Amino acid sequence: MAKDVSRVVTLSNGRPMPRLGFGTWRIADGEPVERAVRAALDLGYRHIDTAAAYGNERGVGQAVRDSRVPRDDVFVTTKVWNADQRSGPAAVRKAFDDSLARLDLGHIDLYLIHWPVKGRYKDTWRVLEEIHATGRARAIGVSNFLPHHLDDLLAGATVVPMVNQVEFHPRLVQRELLAACRRRGIVVEAWSPLMQGKVVQIPELREIAKRHGRTVAQVVLRWNLQHDVVTIPKSANPDRMAENAAIFDFELSAEEMVRIDALDRHERVGPDPDNFNF
Ligand code: NDP
């Protein structure tokens, strides 16, 4: 039987996180990101994903402050960049303070280690644990962590990451990673859930979409939700933003879920977390 989903998932710290978020990578700071985030909030999105590396935190914060949506109804994620991790704990503390100042929203809902920088991420995690204890980041987590990174991190951690944001779509299903996170109460969040637009070309998905009178993007995002994976599609186009948000009023059958899972080809649109050099 298909699984019903509510609009929020409860993190291990008891806080609610909206299952649908709005991705902002490659949306320029200032007017472009302000316009996009304003439109997303107007359409009912209550979760915005940014990062220091996207260079658009100021605009994201401005749009949230300008909106009529109360601050506590919006969940804002940002991330510490690799260069700051490489510079050490003091730089990570400063990176957090700088993100907090640029966003200017009082607190950050979720602060993530953007990539598992070898030899550094454990030190970075200790700083995130400190920041979490002050309440300035209400939840902390990681991004692009494979099971072995999680094992390594957890060996010395006091706080278990609440979220792992990873590349996840029908061509990269990451079953082991999902299981490893689930076992530890870590919520999985999908980046590039639409394969940066490429999912629309997959014929099997077109067929399932047609059967439901939906678009391929909606089917894929719904498949995320039914896997208990939080999803953060990006669009700069309000019609597609609305399309991507209309995923709470239909259900995929168990058979359709299995068919979509079977599209896995271990194919990435982004870098391999074991082999990146930026
Ligand atoms: P997505 O998979 O969300 O795809 C975005 C692309 O798909 C855009 O080109 C968009 O075009 C197009 N698109 C959006 N909606 C539709 C639709 N309904 N039908 C057809 N095409 C559509 O890619 P992203 O890489 O942006 O990933 C989402 C978010 O994840 C990022 O914005 C970022 O916040 C986060 N991320 C995190 C990473 C990490 O390392 N932690 C790495 C990469 C991303 P248009 O804008 O014209 O609609």
Tab-separated table of C-alpha atoms and ligand atoms in Angstrom:
chain	number	residue	atom	x	y	z
A	1	MET	CA	0.000	0.000	0.000
A	2	ALA	CA	1.200	3.497	-0.757
A	3	LYS	CA	2.440	5.530	2.120
A	4	ASP	CA	0.811	8.763	3.204
A	5	VAL	CA	3.112	11.592	4.142
A	6	SER	CA	2.611	14.636	6.328
A	7	ARG	CA	4.227	17.955	5.509
A	8	VAL	CA	6.887	17.753	8.202
A	9	VAL	CA	9.295	15.193	9.518
A	10	THR	CA	10.381	15.343	13.159
A	11	LEU	CA	14.144	15.511	13.603
A	12	SER	CA	15.865	13.561	16.381
A	13	ASN	CA	15.974	16.776	18.458
A	14	GLY	CA	12.149	16.927	18.342
A	15	ARG	CA	11.991	19.832	15.880
A	16	PRO	CA	9.810	19.744	12.766
A	17	MET	CA	11.448	20.045	9.342
A	18	PRO	CA	9.254	20.617	6.261
A	19	ARG	CA	9.593	17.669	3.881
A	20	LEU	CA	9.547	19.990	0.878
A	21	GLY	CA	12.125	22.736	0.649
A	22	PHE	CA	13.258	25.222	-1.949
A	23	GLY	CA	16.803	24.917	-3.358
A	24	THR	CA	18.660	28.125	-4.191
A	25	TRP	CA	21.950	26.985	-5.743
A	26	ARG	CA	22.862	29.078	-8.808
A	27	ILE	CA	20.284	31.743	-8.045
A	28	ALA	CA	22.250	34.983	-7.790
A	29	ASP	CA	22.223	37.101	-4.647
A	30	GLY	CA	20.153	40.284	-4.524
A	31	GLU	CA	17.040	40.678	-6.642
A	32	PRO	CA	17.103	37.216	-8.344
A	33	VAL	CA	17.198	35.191	-5.116
A	34	GLU	CA	14.914	37.624	-3.287
A	35	ARG	CA	12.335	37.301	-6.069
A	36	ALA	CA	12.626	33.499	-6.132
A	37	VAL	CA	12.388	33.031	-2.345
A	38	ARG	CA	9.503	35.504	-2.125
A	39	ALA	CA	7.643	33.535	-4.812
A	40	ALA	CA	8.411	30.242	-3.076
A	41	LEU	CA	7.103	31.544	0.275
A	42	ASP	CA	3.972	32.902	-1.443
A	43	LEU	CA	3.409	29.447	-2.934
A	44	GLY	CA	3.600	27.841	0.501
A	45	TYR	CA	7.211	26.651	0.702
A	46	ARG	CA	8.371	26.908	4.312
A	47	HIS	CA	11.909	25.573	3.979
A	48	ILE	CA	14.759	27.286	2.135
A	49	ASP	CA	18.130	25.688	1.391
A	50	THR	CA	21.182	27.898	0.934
A	51	ALA	CA	24.928	27.696	1.653
A	52	ALA	CA	27.800	30.097	2.246
A	53	ALA	CA	29.226	28.786	-1.044
A	54	TYR	CA	26.105	29.847	-3.005
A	55	GLY	CA	26.863	33.487	-2.197
A	56	ASN	CA	23.161	34.303	-1.790
A	57	GLU	CA	22.533	34.155	1.970
A	58	ARG	CA	21.936	37.924	2.169
A	59	GLY	CA	19.152	37.788	-0.396
A	60	VAL	CA	17.617	34.672	1.172
A	61	GLY	CA	17.517	36.390	4.572
A	62	GLN	CA	16.133	39.595	3.084
A	63	ALA	CA	13.285	37.723	1.355
A	64	VAL	CA	12.366	35.830	4.530
A	65	ARG	CA	12.411	39.046	6.585
A	66	ASP	CA	10.324	40.911	3.993
A	67	SER	CA	7.710	38.163	3.784
A	68	ARG	CA	4.572	38.058	5.883
A	69	VAL	CA	5.497	34.560	7.032
A	70	PRO	CA	6.521	34.514	10.715
A	71	ARG	CA	10.200	33.677	11.191
A	72	ASP	CA	9.432	30.559	13.213
A	73	ASP	CA	7.314	29.154	10.369
A	74	VAL	CA	10.286	29.116	7.976
A	75	PHE	CA	13.062	26.537	8.162
A	76	VAL	CA	16.374	27.880	6.824
A	77	THR	CA	19.402	25.690	6.152
A	78	THR	CA	22.914	26.866	5.413
A	79	LYS	CA	26.300	25.122	5.238
A	80	VAL	CA	29.949	25.586	6.127
A	81	TRP	CA	32.226	25.606	3.088
A	82	ASN	CA	35.299	23.383	2.563
A	83	ALA	CA	37.883	26.192	2.619
A	84	ASP	CA	36.761	27.142	6.136
A	85	GLN	CA	37.001	23.523	7.261
A	86	ARG	CA	40.540	23.361	5.873
A	87	SER	CA	41.466	26.516	7.778
A	88	GLY	CA	40.453	24.901	11.075
A	89	PRO	CA	37.971	25.330	13.955
A	90	ALA	CA	38.406	29.099	14.379
A	91	ALA	CA	37.549	29.618	10.705
A	92	VAL	CA	34.493	27.363	11.055
A	93	ARG	CA	33.281	29.429	14.033
A	94	LYS	CA	33.785	32.595	11.991
A	95	ALA	CA	32.056	31.058	8.952
A	96	PHE	CA	29.005	30.335	11.100
A	97	ASP	CA	28.982	33.868	12.557
A	98	ASP	CA	29.279	35.312	9.039
A	99	SER	CA	26.402	33.167	7.706
A	100	LEU	CA	24.273	34.142	10.705
A	101	ALA	CA	25.028	37.831	10.067
A	102	ARG	CA	24.356	37.625	6.311
A	103	LEU	CA	21.052	35.804	6.816
A	104	ASP	CA	20.131	38.094	9.740
A	105	LEU	CA	17.276	35.858	10.854
A	106	GLY	CA	18.175	35.477	14.526
A	107	HIS	CA	19.035	31.788	14.292
A	108	ILE	CA	19.722	29.128	11.683
A	109	ASP	CA	17.369	26.151	11.634
A	110	LEU	CA	19.875	23.672	10.245
A	111	TYR	CA	23.637	24.075	9.831
A	112	LEU	CA	25.420	21.458	7.728
A	113	ILE	CA	28.983	20.406	6.941
A	114	HIS	CA	28.782	20.905	3.165
A	115	TRP	CA	31.293	18.174	2.159
A	116	PRO	CA	33.271	15.556	4.149
A	117	VAL	CA	36.688	17.203	3.860
A	118	LYS	CA	39.159	14.437	4.664
A	119	GLY	CA	41.016	14.832	7.931
A	120	ARG	CA	38.896	17.854	8.860
A	121	TYR	CA	35.253	16.976	9.237
A	122	LYS	CA	35.576	15.580	12.774
A	123	ASP	CA	37.071	18.851	14.041
A	124	THR	CA	34.379	20.742	12.157
A	125	TRP	CA	31.698	18.603	13.770
A	126	ARG	CA	32.967	19.502	17.252
A	127	VAL	CA	32.469	23.165	16.377
A	128	LEU	CA	28.958	22.453	15.091
A	129	GLU	CA	28.191	20.658	18.365
A	130	GLU	CA	29.307	23.793	20.269
A	131	ILE	CA	27.187	26.025	18.046
A	132	HIS	CA	24.188	23.742	18.512
A	133	ALA	CA	24.588	23.922	22.299
A	134	THR	CA	24.243	27.727	22.119
A	135	GLY	CA	20.910	27.415	20.244
A	136	ARG	CA	22.107	29.618	17.381
A	137	ALA	CA	21.730	26.606	15.087
A	138	ARG	CA	18.656	24.717	16.175
A	139	ALA	CA	19.717	21.566	14.347
A	140	ILE	CA	23.030	20.408	12.903
A	141	GLY	CA	23.876	17.848	10.280
A	142	VAL	CA	26.092	16.817	7.419
A	143	SER	CA	25.974	16.719	3.639
A	144	ASN	CA	27.521	14.311	1.158
A	145	PHE	CA	28.479	11.855	3.899
A	146	LEU	CA	28.710	8.211	2.804
A	147	PRO	CA	28.193	5.394	5.352
A	148	HIS	CA	31.933	5.205	6.106
A	149	HIS	CA	32.065	8.966	6.777
A	150	LEU	CA	29.146	8.588	9.202
A	151	ASP	CA	30.813	5.640	10.992
A	152	ASP	CA	34.002	7.654	11.347
A	153	LEU	CA	32.230	10.800	12.529
A	154	LEU	CA	30.032	8.978	15.021
A	155	ALA	CA	32.978	7.232	16.635
A	156	GLY	CA	33.884	10.551	18.279
A	157	ALA	CA	30.630	12.516	18.219
A	158	THR	CA	28.468	13.651	21.117
A	159	VAL	CA	25.550	14.697	18.912
A	160	VAL	CA	24.335	12.434	16.085
A	161	PRO	CA	23.791	14.514	12.922
A	162	MET	CA	20.085	15.181	12.512
A	163	VAL	CA	20.210	15.319	8.718
A	164	ASN	CA	22.401	14.069	5.863
A	165	GLN	CA	21.810	16.010	2.637
A	166	VAL	CA	22.952	13.916	-0.329
A	167	GLU	CA	22.509	13.531	-4.055
A	168	PHE	CA	19.433	11.329	-4.437
A	169	HIS	CA	17.244	10.725	-7.491
A	170	PRO	CA	15.974	7.753	-9.539
A	171	ARG	CA	19.432	7.221	-11.114
A	172	LEU	CA	21.175	7.290	-7.700
A	173	VAL	CA	19.023	5.588	-5.097
A	174	GLN	CA	21.718	5.055	-2.418
A	175	ARG	CA	19.936	2.213	-0.570
A	176	GLU	CA	22.818	1.477	1.806
A	177	LEU	CA	23.140	5.105	2.716
A	178	LEU	CA	19.405	5.363	3.352
A	179	ALA	CA	19.538	2.314	5.611
A	180	ALA	CA	22.633	3.589	7.446
A	181	CYS	CA	20.924	6.923	8.132
A	182	ARG	CA	17.603	5.370	9.110
A	183	ARG	CA	19.307	3.079	11.638
A	184	ARG	CA	20.703	6.145	13.381
A	185	GLY	CA	17.648	8.369	13.205
A	186	ILE	CA	19.292	10.662	10.621
A	187	VAL	CA	16.842	12.249	8.175
A	188	VAL	CA	17.967	11.992	4.547
A	189	GLU	CA	17.522	15.049	2.367
A	190	ALA	CA	17.790	14.880	-1.442
A	191	TRP	CA	19.817	17.401	-3.399
A	192	SER	CA	19.419	17.592	-7.190
A	193	PRO	CA	16.235	15.507	-6.775
A	194	LEU	CA	15.345	16.298	-10.409
A	195	MET	CA	18.849	15.483	-11.682
A	196	GLN	CA	19.101	19.185	-12.525
A	197	GLY	CA	16.164	18.755	-14.899
A	198	LYS	CA	17.304	15.503	-16.554
A	199	VAL	CA	14.658	13.260	-14.914
A	200	VAL	CA	12.056	14.466	-17.404
A	201	GLN	CA	13.822	12.434	-20.118
A	202	ILE	CA	13.353	9.044	-18.407
A	203	PRO	CA	10.616	7.142	-20.332
A	204	GLU	CA	9.452	4.929	-17.431
A	205	LEU	CA	8.822	8.053	-15.357
A	206	ARG	CA	6.844	9.629	-18.169
A	207	GLU	CA	4.604	6.594	-18.254
A	208	ILE	CA	3.955	6.671	-14.489
A	209	ALA	CA	3.355	10.425	-14.633
A	210	LYS	CA	0.842	10.008	-17.440
A	211	ARG	CA	-1.066	7.404	-15.454
A	212	HIS	CA	-1.477	9.875	-12.577
A	213	GLY	CA	-2.101	12.938	-14.742
A	214	ARG	CA	1.026	14.452	-13.159
A	215	THR	CA	4.402	15.637	-14.400
A	216	VAL	CA	7.611	13.621	-14.161
A	217	ALA	CA	9.000	16.130	-11.643
A	218	GLN	CA	5.957	15.648	-9.395
A	219	VAL	CA	6.283	11.857	-9.562
A	220	VAL	CA	9.971	12.015	-8.637
A	221	LEU	CA	9.415	14.431	-5.754
A	222	ARG	CA	6.512	12.308	-4.503
A	223	TRP	CA	8.784	9.257	-4.693
A	224	ASN	CA	11.211	11.159	-2.417
A	225	LEU	CA	8.460	11.846	0.117
A	226	GLN	CA	7.267	8.247	0.139
A	227	HIS	CA	10.850	7.174	0.859
A	228	ASP	CA	10.805	9.545	3.859
A	229	VAL	CA	13.408	11.678	2.092
A	230	VAL	CA	13.146	15.452	2.445
A	231	THR	CA	13.430	17.091	-0.965
A	232	ILE	CA	14.636	20.539	-2.081
A	233	PRO	CA	13.994	21.081	-5.802
A	234	LYS	CA	15.243	24.351	-7.274
A	235	SER	CA	13.386	26.381	-9.840
A	236	ALA	CA	13.656	30.021	-10.783
A	237	ASN	CA	10.300	29.770	-12.552
A	238	PRO	CA	7.136	30.309	-10.432
A	239	ASP	CA	5.059	27.888	-12.549
A	240	ARG	CA	7.582	25.097	-11.990
A	241	MET	CA	7.908	26.079	-8.312
A	242	ALA	CA	4.135	25.612	-7.985
A	243	GLU	CA	4.274	22.347	-9.934
A	244	ASN	CA	7.011	21.030	-7.628
A	245	ALA	CA	4.989	21.916	-4.528
A	246	ALA	CA	1.817	20.094	-5.670
A	247	ILE	CA	2.916	16.686	-4.433
A	248	PHE	CA	0.841	16.159	-1.298
A	249	ASP	CA	-2.424	15.129	-2.976
A	250	PHE	CA	-1.594	11.894	-4.790
A	251	GLU	CA	0.139	8.638	-3.966
A	252	LEU	CA	2.393	6.251	-5.835
A	253	SER	CA	1.579	2.576	-5.422
A	254	ALA	CA	4.075	0.159	-3.879
A	255	GLU	CA	4.611	-1.289	-7.362
A	256	GLU	CA	5.376	2.160	-8.809
A	257	MET	CA	7.827	2.836	-5.971
A	258	VAL	CA	9.654	-0.400	-6.820
A	259	ARG	CA	9.688	0.464	-10.536
A	260	ILE	CA	11.240	3.843	-9.803
A	261	ASP	CA	13.795	2.301	-7.414
A	262	ALA	CA	14.780	-0.049	-10.260
A	263	LEU	CA	15.898	2.929	-12.404
A	264	ASP	CA	19.038	3.210	-10.246
A	265	ARG	CA	22.268	3.299	-12.292
A	266	HIS	CA	24.620	4.680	-9.589
A	267	GLU	CA	24.817	7.725	-11.820
A	268	ARG	CA	25.772	11.070	-10.277
A	269	VAL	CA	25.108	14.559	-11.609
A	270	GLY	CA	27.450	15.967	-8.955
A	271	PRO	CA	30.852	15.079	-7.473
A	272	ASP	CA	31.692	11.802	-5.735
A	273	PRO	CA	31.993	12.424	-1.960
A	274	ASP	CA	35.036	10.131	-1.887
A	275	ASN	CA	36.795	11.972	-4.659
A	276	PHE	CA	36.341	15.722	-4.851
A	277	ASN	CA	38.998	18.401	-4.835
A	278	PHE	CA	37.380	21.731	-4.159
B	1	NDP	P1	17.362	20.125	-9.178
B	1	NDP	O1	17.414	18.658	-9.324
B	1	NDP	O2	16.491	20.741	-8.146
B	1	NDP	O3	16.994	20.710	-10.600
B	1	NDP	C1	16.945	22.078	-10.879
B	1	NDP	C2	16.853	22.228	-12.389
B	1	NDP	O4	15.665	21.592	-12.849
B	1	NDP	C3	16.785	23.659	-12.837
B	1	NDP	O5	17.493	23.754	-14.055
B	1	NDP	C4	15.305	23.910	-13.054
B	1	NDP	O6	15.114	24.849	-14.070
B	1	NDP	C5	14.820	22.542	-13.484
B	1	NDP	N1	13.439	22.278	-13.007
B	1	NDP	C6	12.907	22.618	-11.811
B	1	NDP	N2	11.648	22.191	-11.713
B	1	NDP	C7	11.370	21.558	-12.868
B	1	NDP	C8	10.218	20.915	-13.359
B	1	NDP	N3	9.103	20.843	-12.636
B	1	NDP	N4	10.259	20.386	-14.610
B	1	NDP	C9	11.399	20.448	-15.347
B	1	NDP	N5	12.529	21.059	-14.936
B	1	NDP	C10	12.511	21.605	-13.698
B	1	NDP	O7	18.894	20.618	-9.035
B	1	NDP	P2	19.781	21.431	-8.001
B	1	NDP	O8	21.173	21.003	-8.304
B	1	NDP	O9	19.460	22.855	-7.982
B	1	NDP	O10	19.425	20.791	-6.555
B	1	NDP	C11	18.433	21.321	-5.704
B	1	NDP	C12	19.059	22.037	-4.511
B	1	NDP	O11	19.849	21.149	-3.748
B	1	NDP	C13	20.043	23.153	-4.884
B	1	NDP	O12	19.416	24.291	-5.408
B	1	NDP	C14	20.743	23.324	-3.582
B	1	NDP	O13	19.949	24.097	-2.688
B	1	NDP	C15	20.892	21.891	-3.113
B	1	NDP	N6	22.190	21.272	-3.494
B	1	NDP	C16	23.029	20.851	-2.481
B	1	NDP	C17	24.234	20.289	-2.768
B	1	NDP	C18	25.120	19.841	-1.656
B	1	NDP	O14	26.297	19.517	-1.923
B	1	NDP	N7	24.650	19.789	-0.430
B	1	NDP	C19	24.710	20.096	-4.155
B	1	NDP	C20	23.737	20.510	-5.153
B	1	NDP	C21	22.539	21.055	-4.811
B	1	NDP	P3	14.294	26.248	-13.809
B	1	NDP	O15	14.999	26.950	-12.686
B	1	NDP	O16	14.381	26.961	-15.109
B	1	NDP	O17	12.898	25.833	-13.443
